[in-house]
Coordinates of C-alpha atoms in Angstrom, one line a residue:
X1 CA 10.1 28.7 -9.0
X2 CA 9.0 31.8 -11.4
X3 CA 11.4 33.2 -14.0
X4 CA 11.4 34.0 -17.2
X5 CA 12.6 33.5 -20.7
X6 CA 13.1 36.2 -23.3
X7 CA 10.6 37.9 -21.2
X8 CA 8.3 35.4 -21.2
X9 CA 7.1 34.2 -17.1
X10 CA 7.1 30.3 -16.9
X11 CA 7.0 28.5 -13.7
X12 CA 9.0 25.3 -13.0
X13 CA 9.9 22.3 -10.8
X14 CA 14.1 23.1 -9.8
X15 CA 15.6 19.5 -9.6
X16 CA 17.6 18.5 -6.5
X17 CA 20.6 20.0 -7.5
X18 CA 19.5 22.9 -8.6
X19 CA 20.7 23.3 -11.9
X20 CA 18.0 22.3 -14.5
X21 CA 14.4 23.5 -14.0
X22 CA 11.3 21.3 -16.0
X23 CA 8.6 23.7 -16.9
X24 CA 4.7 23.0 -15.5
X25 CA 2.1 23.3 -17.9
X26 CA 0.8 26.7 -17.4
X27 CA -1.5 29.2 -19.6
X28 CA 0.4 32.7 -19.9
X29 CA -2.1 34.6 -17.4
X30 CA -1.3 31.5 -14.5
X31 CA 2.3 31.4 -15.3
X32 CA 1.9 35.5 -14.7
X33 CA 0.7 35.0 -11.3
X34 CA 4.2 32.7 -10.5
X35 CA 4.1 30.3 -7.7
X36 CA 0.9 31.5 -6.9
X37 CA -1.0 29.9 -9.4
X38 CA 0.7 26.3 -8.6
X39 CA -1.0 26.5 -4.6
X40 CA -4.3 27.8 -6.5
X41 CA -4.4 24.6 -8.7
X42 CA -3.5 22.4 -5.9
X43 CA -5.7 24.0 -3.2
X44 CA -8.5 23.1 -5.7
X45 CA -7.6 19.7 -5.9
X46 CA -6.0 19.6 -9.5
X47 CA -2.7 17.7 -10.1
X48 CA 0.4 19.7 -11.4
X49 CA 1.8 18.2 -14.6
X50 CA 5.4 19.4 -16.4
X51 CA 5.5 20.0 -19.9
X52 CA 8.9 18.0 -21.1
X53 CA 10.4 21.6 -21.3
X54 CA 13.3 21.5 -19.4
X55 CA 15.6 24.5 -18.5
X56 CA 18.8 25.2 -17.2
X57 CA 18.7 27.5 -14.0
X58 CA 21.5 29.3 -14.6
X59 CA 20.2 30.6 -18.5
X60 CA 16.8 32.0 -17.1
X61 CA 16.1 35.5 -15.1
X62 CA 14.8 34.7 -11.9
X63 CA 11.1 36.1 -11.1
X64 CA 9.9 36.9 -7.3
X65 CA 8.0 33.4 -6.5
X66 CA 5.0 35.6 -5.9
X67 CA 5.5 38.2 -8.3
X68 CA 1.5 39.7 -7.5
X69 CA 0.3 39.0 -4.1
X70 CA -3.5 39.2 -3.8
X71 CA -3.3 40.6 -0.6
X72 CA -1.1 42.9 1.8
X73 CA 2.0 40.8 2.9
X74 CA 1.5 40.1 6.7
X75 CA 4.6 41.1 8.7
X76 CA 5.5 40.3 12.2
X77 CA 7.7 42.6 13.9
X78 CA 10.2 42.2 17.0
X79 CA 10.2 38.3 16.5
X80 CA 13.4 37.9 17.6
X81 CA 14.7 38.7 21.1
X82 CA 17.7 40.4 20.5
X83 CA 16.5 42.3 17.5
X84 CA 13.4 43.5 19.8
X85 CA 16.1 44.6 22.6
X86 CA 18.0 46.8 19.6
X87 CA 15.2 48.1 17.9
X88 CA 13.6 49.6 21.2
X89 CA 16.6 51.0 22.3
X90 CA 16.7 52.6 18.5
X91 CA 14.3 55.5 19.3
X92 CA 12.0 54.5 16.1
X93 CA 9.7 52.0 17.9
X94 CA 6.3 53.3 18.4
X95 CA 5.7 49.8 19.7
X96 CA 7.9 50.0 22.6
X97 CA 5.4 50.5 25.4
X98 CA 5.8 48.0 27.8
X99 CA 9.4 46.8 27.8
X100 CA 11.4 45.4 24.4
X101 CA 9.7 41.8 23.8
X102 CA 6.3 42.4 23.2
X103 CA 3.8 39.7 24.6
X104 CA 1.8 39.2 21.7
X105 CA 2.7 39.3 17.9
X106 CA 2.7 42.6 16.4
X107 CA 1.6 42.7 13.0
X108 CA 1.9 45.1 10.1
X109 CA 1.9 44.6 6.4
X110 CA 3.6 45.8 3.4
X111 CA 1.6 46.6 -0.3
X112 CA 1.7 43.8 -2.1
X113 CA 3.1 46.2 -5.4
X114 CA 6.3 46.7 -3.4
X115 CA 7.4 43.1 -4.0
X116 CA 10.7 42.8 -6.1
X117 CA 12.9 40.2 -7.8
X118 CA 16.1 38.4 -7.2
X119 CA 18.8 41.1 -8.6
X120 CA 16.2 44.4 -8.6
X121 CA 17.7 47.2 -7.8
X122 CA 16.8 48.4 -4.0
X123 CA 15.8 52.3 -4.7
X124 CA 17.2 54.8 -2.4
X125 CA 15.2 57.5 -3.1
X126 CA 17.0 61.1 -1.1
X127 CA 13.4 63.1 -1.6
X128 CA 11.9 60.9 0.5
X129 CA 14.1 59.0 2.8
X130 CA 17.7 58.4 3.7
X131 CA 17.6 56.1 6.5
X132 CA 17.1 52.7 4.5
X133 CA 17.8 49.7 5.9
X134 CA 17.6 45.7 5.6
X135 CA 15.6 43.4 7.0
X136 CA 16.4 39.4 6.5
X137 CA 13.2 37.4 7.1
X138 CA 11.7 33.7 6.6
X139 CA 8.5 34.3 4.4
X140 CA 5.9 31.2 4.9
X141 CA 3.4 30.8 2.2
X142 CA 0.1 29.7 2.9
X143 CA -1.6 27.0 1.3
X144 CA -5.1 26.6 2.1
X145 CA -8.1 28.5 3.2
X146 CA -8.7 28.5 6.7
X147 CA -10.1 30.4 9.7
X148 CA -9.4 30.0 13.7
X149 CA -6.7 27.3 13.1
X150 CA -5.3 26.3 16.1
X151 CA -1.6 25.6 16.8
X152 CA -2.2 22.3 16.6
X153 CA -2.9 22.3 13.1
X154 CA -1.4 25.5 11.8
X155 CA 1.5 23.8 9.7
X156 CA -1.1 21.9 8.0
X157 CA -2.1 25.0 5.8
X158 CA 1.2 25.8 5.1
X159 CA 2.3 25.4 1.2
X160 CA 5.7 26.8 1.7
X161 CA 8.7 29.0 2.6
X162 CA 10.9 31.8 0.7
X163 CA 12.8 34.6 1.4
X164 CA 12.5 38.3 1.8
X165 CA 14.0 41.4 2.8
X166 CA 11.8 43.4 4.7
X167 CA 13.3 46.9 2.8
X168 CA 12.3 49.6 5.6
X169 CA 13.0 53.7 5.7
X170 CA 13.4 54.4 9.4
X171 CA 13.0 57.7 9.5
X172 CA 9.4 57.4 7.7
X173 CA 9.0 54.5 10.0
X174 CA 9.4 56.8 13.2
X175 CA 8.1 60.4 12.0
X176 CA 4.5 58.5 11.0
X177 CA 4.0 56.2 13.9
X178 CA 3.1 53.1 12.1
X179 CA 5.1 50.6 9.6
X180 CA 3.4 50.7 6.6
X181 CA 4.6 53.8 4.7
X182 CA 8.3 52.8 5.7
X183 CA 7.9 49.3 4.7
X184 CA 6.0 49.3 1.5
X185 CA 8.0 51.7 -1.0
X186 CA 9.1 50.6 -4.3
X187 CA 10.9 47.8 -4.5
X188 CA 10.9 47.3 -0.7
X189 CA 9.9 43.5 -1.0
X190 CA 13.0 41.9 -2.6
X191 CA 11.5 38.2 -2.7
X192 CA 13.4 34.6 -3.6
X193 CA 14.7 33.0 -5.3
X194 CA 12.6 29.5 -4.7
X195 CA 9.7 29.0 -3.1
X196 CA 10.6 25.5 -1.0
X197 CA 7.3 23.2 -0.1
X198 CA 7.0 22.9 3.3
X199 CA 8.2 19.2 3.7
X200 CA 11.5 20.0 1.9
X201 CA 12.3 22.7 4.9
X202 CA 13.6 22.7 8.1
X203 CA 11.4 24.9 9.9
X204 CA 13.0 24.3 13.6
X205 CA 16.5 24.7 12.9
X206 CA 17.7 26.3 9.2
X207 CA 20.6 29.0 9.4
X208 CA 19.3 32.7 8.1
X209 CA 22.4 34.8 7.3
X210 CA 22.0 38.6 5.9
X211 CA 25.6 39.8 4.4
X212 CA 25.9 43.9 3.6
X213 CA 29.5 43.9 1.0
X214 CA 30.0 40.6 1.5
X215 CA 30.0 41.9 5.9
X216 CA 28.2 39.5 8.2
X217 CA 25.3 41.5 9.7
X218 CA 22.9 39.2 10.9
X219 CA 23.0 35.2 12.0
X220 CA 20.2 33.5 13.5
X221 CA 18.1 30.0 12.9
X222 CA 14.4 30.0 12.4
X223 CA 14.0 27.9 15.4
X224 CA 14.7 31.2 17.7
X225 CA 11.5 33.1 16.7
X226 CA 9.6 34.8 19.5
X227 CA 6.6 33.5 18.0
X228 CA 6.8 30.8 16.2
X229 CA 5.1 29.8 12.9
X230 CA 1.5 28.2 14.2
X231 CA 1.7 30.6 17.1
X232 CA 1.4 33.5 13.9
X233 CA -1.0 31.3 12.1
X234 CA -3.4 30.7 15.0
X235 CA -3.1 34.5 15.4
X236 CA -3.8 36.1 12.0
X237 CA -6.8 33.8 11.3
X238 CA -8.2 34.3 15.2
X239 CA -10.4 36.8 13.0
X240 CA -9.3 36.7 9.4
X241 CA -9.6 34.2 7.2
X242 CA -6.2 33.4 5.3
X243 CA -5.9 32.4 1.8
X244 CA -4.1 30.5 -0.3
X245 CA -1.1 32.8 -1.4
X246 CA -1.0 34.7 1.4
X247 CA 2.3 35.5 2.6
X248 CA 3.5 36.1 6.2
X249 CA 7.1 37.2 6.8
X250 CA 8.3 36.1 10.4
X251 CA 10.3 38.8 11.2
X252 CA 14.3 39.9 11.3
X253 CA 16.9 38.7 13.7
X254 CA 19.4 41.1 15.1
X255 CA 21.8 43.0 13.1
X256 CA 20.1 45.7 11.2
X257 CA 21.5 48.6 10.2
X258 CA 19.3 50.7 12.9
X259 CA 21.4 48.6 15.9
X260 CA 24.3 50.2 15.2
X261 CA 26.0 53.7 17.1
X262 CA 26.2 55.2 14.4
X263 CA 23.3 53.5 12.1
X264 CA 24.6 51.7 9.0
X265 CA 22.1 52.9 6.6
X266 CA 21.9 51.2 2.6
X267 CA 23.5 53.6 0.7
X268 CA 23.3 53.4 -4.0
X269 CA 26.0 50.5 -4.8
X270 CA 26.0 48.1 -1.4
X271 CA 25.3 44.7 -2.1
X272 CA 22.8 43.0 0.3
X273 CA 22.7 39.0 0.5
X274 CA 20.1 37.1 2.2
X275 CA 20.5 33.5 2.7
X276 CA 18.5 30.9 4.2
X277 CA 19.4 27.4 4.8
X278 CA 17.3 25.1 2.4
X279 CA 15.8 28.1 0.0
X280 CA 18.9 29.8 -1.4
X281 CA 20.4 33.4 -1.8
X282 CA 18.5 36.7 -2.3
X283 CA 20.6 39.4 -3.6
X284 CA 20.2 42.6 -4.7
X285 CA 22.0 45.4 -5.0
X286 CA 21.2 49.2 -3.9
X287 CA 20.6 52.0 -6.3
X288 CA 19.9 55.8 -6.2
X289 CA 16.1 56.1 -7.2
X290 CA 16.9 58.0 -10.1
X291 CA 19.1 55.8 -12.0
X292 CA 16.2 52.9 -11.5
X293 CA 12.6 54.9 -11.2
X294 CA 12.0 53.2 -14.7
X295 CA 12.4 49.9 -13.2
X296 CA 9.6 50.7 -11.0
X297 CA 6.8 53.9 -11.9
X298 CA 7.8 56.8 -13.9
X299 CA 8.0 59.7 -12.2

C-alpha cells in the first residue's frame, strides 16, 4: 500500500490482519510513484526487500496505491446488465444505439491527474456541474508488458486489484457526447485503500457494495461483469500495448444516483463508501469546490 508519514510517501507490505504495515526499501522519488514502482521493480525482475521499519496502519494517512498513473486510466462502461438497462433508460447515454447491453466493451478513460486518496474530499464544483454522481468499480492493475494477449493468458499480466469510484458529472457527460470531460474532473478518481496481488483476490465471486450516508445503493459480485477481466485485457491490447501500471476499472453495477426518478445526485457533506470483498473500504466524503479547490489547483 502507499501512505505517508509526516508527509513523507513510503510504500509498505499490510500484514494479514491488517493492522501493522513493514516498509519496502524504497528511494524517495519510487516511494513517490506508490504501488507503482513495486510492479516496475518486479516487472524487471528485481526482488522487493522491507526495511525492518514497521508501522502501524491505523497511525499513517493513506495514499491512492497509484498516486501518478503514467497513462490515462482505461474505463469500461455498461459492464453490468442491470446498470446498462438504467443508464440507457437515463437519457445521458450517447452509447445507447442499439439496445442497453452493448455487444462489445466500450471503453473510455479518465486523466490520470484526477486520481484522489482515501478520505479526499469529492469536489462539487456548482460553476461547472451539479449532476455528480458515484460510481463503485473493481480497478485491475496490470503487471507486465504485453500486446494481443489472448483470454487464455490475460490473468497472467495481471499484478493486482483496488478500488475506485468512477466520480462522473452527468450533465457534462450528456451535453458533450463523450465520457471524458465528465469523468476526469478534480478529484474524480477516489482510489484504495490497498492494492491486493492478484493471487490474494477472488476475482469470480468477491462482494462490491457502494453505501451513500451509510444507504445501500449498489450490491453486486465481480463475477457478474458483462465482460469479464481477460475478455477486457484481450480487448485493450488487440491494438495497444499495455504496461505495467496501467489501470483498467471494470465498470459500476446498478444503483447510481442517475437510476433513480428523481436522480440522487452527490451533494457537499454526503459520505460515499465503497467496499470490496478482499481490498477494503474507500471513503470519501463530498465537498463544495470552494471550501477544497486548495486541495486540488488554485483557482
Amino acid at each position: 500500500m502507499a501512505y505517508e508519514v509526516d508527509g513523507t510517501p513510503e510504500v509498505g507490505i499490510v500484514d494479514k490482519d491488517g493492522v501493522f504495515i513493514d516498509r519496502i526499501n524504497l528511494n524517495s522519488e519510487e516511494a513517490e510513484q506508490g504501488v507503482a514502482s513495486v510492479i516496475a521493480l518486479q516487472a524487471s525482475g528485481e526482488t522487493l526487500e522491507t526495511d525492518g521499519v514497521r508501522r502501524r496502519l491505523a497511525e499513517v494517512r493513506l495514499r491512492a496505491p497509484l498516486p501518478h498513473p503514467k497513462r490515462n486510466i482505461f474505463c469500461v462502461g455498461k459492464n453490468y446488465y442491470e446498470h446498462a438497462e438504467e443508464f440507457a433508460s437515463s437519457g445521458f447515454d450517447s452509447s445507447a444505439v442499439s439496445g442497453s447491453v452493448p455487444k462489445a466493451p466500450i471503453i473510455f478513460s479518465k486523466v490520470p491527474q484526477c486520481v484522489s486518496p482515501p478520505g479526499a474530499p469529492i469536489p462539487v464544483d456548482e460553476r461547472v456541474s451539479s449532476a455528480i454522481d458515484y460510481e463503485a468499480e473493481l480497478a485491475v492493475i496490470i503487471g507486465r508488458r504485453g500486446r494481443a494477449i489472448s483470454k487464455e493468458t490475460a490473468l497472467d499480466y495481471v499484478w493486482g486489484y483496488t478500488i475506485i469510484n468512477d466520480v462522473t458529472a452527468r450533465d457534462l457527460q450528456g451535453r458533450h457526447s463523450q465520457w471524458l470531460i465528465g469523468k476526469s474532473q478534480d478529484g474524480f478518481c477516489p482510489m484504495g485503500p490497498l492494492a491486493v496481488t492478484a493471487d490474494d483476490f477472488d476475482l469470480g465471486g468477491a462482494k462490491l457494495r457502494c453505501l451513500v450516508n451509510g444507504e445501500l445503493r449498489q450490491e453486486a459480485s465481480t463475477g457478474q461483469l458483462i465482460f469479464d477481466v481477460p475478455t477486457l485485457i484481450e480487448t485493450l491490447s488487440a491494438g495497444i500495448t499495455l504496461l505495467p501500471g496501467d489501470i483498467i476499472a471494470t465498470g459500476t453495477p446498478a444503483g447510481v444516483g442517475i437510476g433513480f426518478d428523481p436522480p440522487r445526485y452527490l451533494k457537499p457533506g454526503d459520505e460515499v463508501r465503497v467496499e470490496i470483498e478482499g481490498i477494503g473500504v474507500l471513503e470519501n466524503k463530498v465537498a463544495a469546490y470552494g471550501e477544497v479547490k486548495t486541495h486540488y489547483a488554485a483557482a
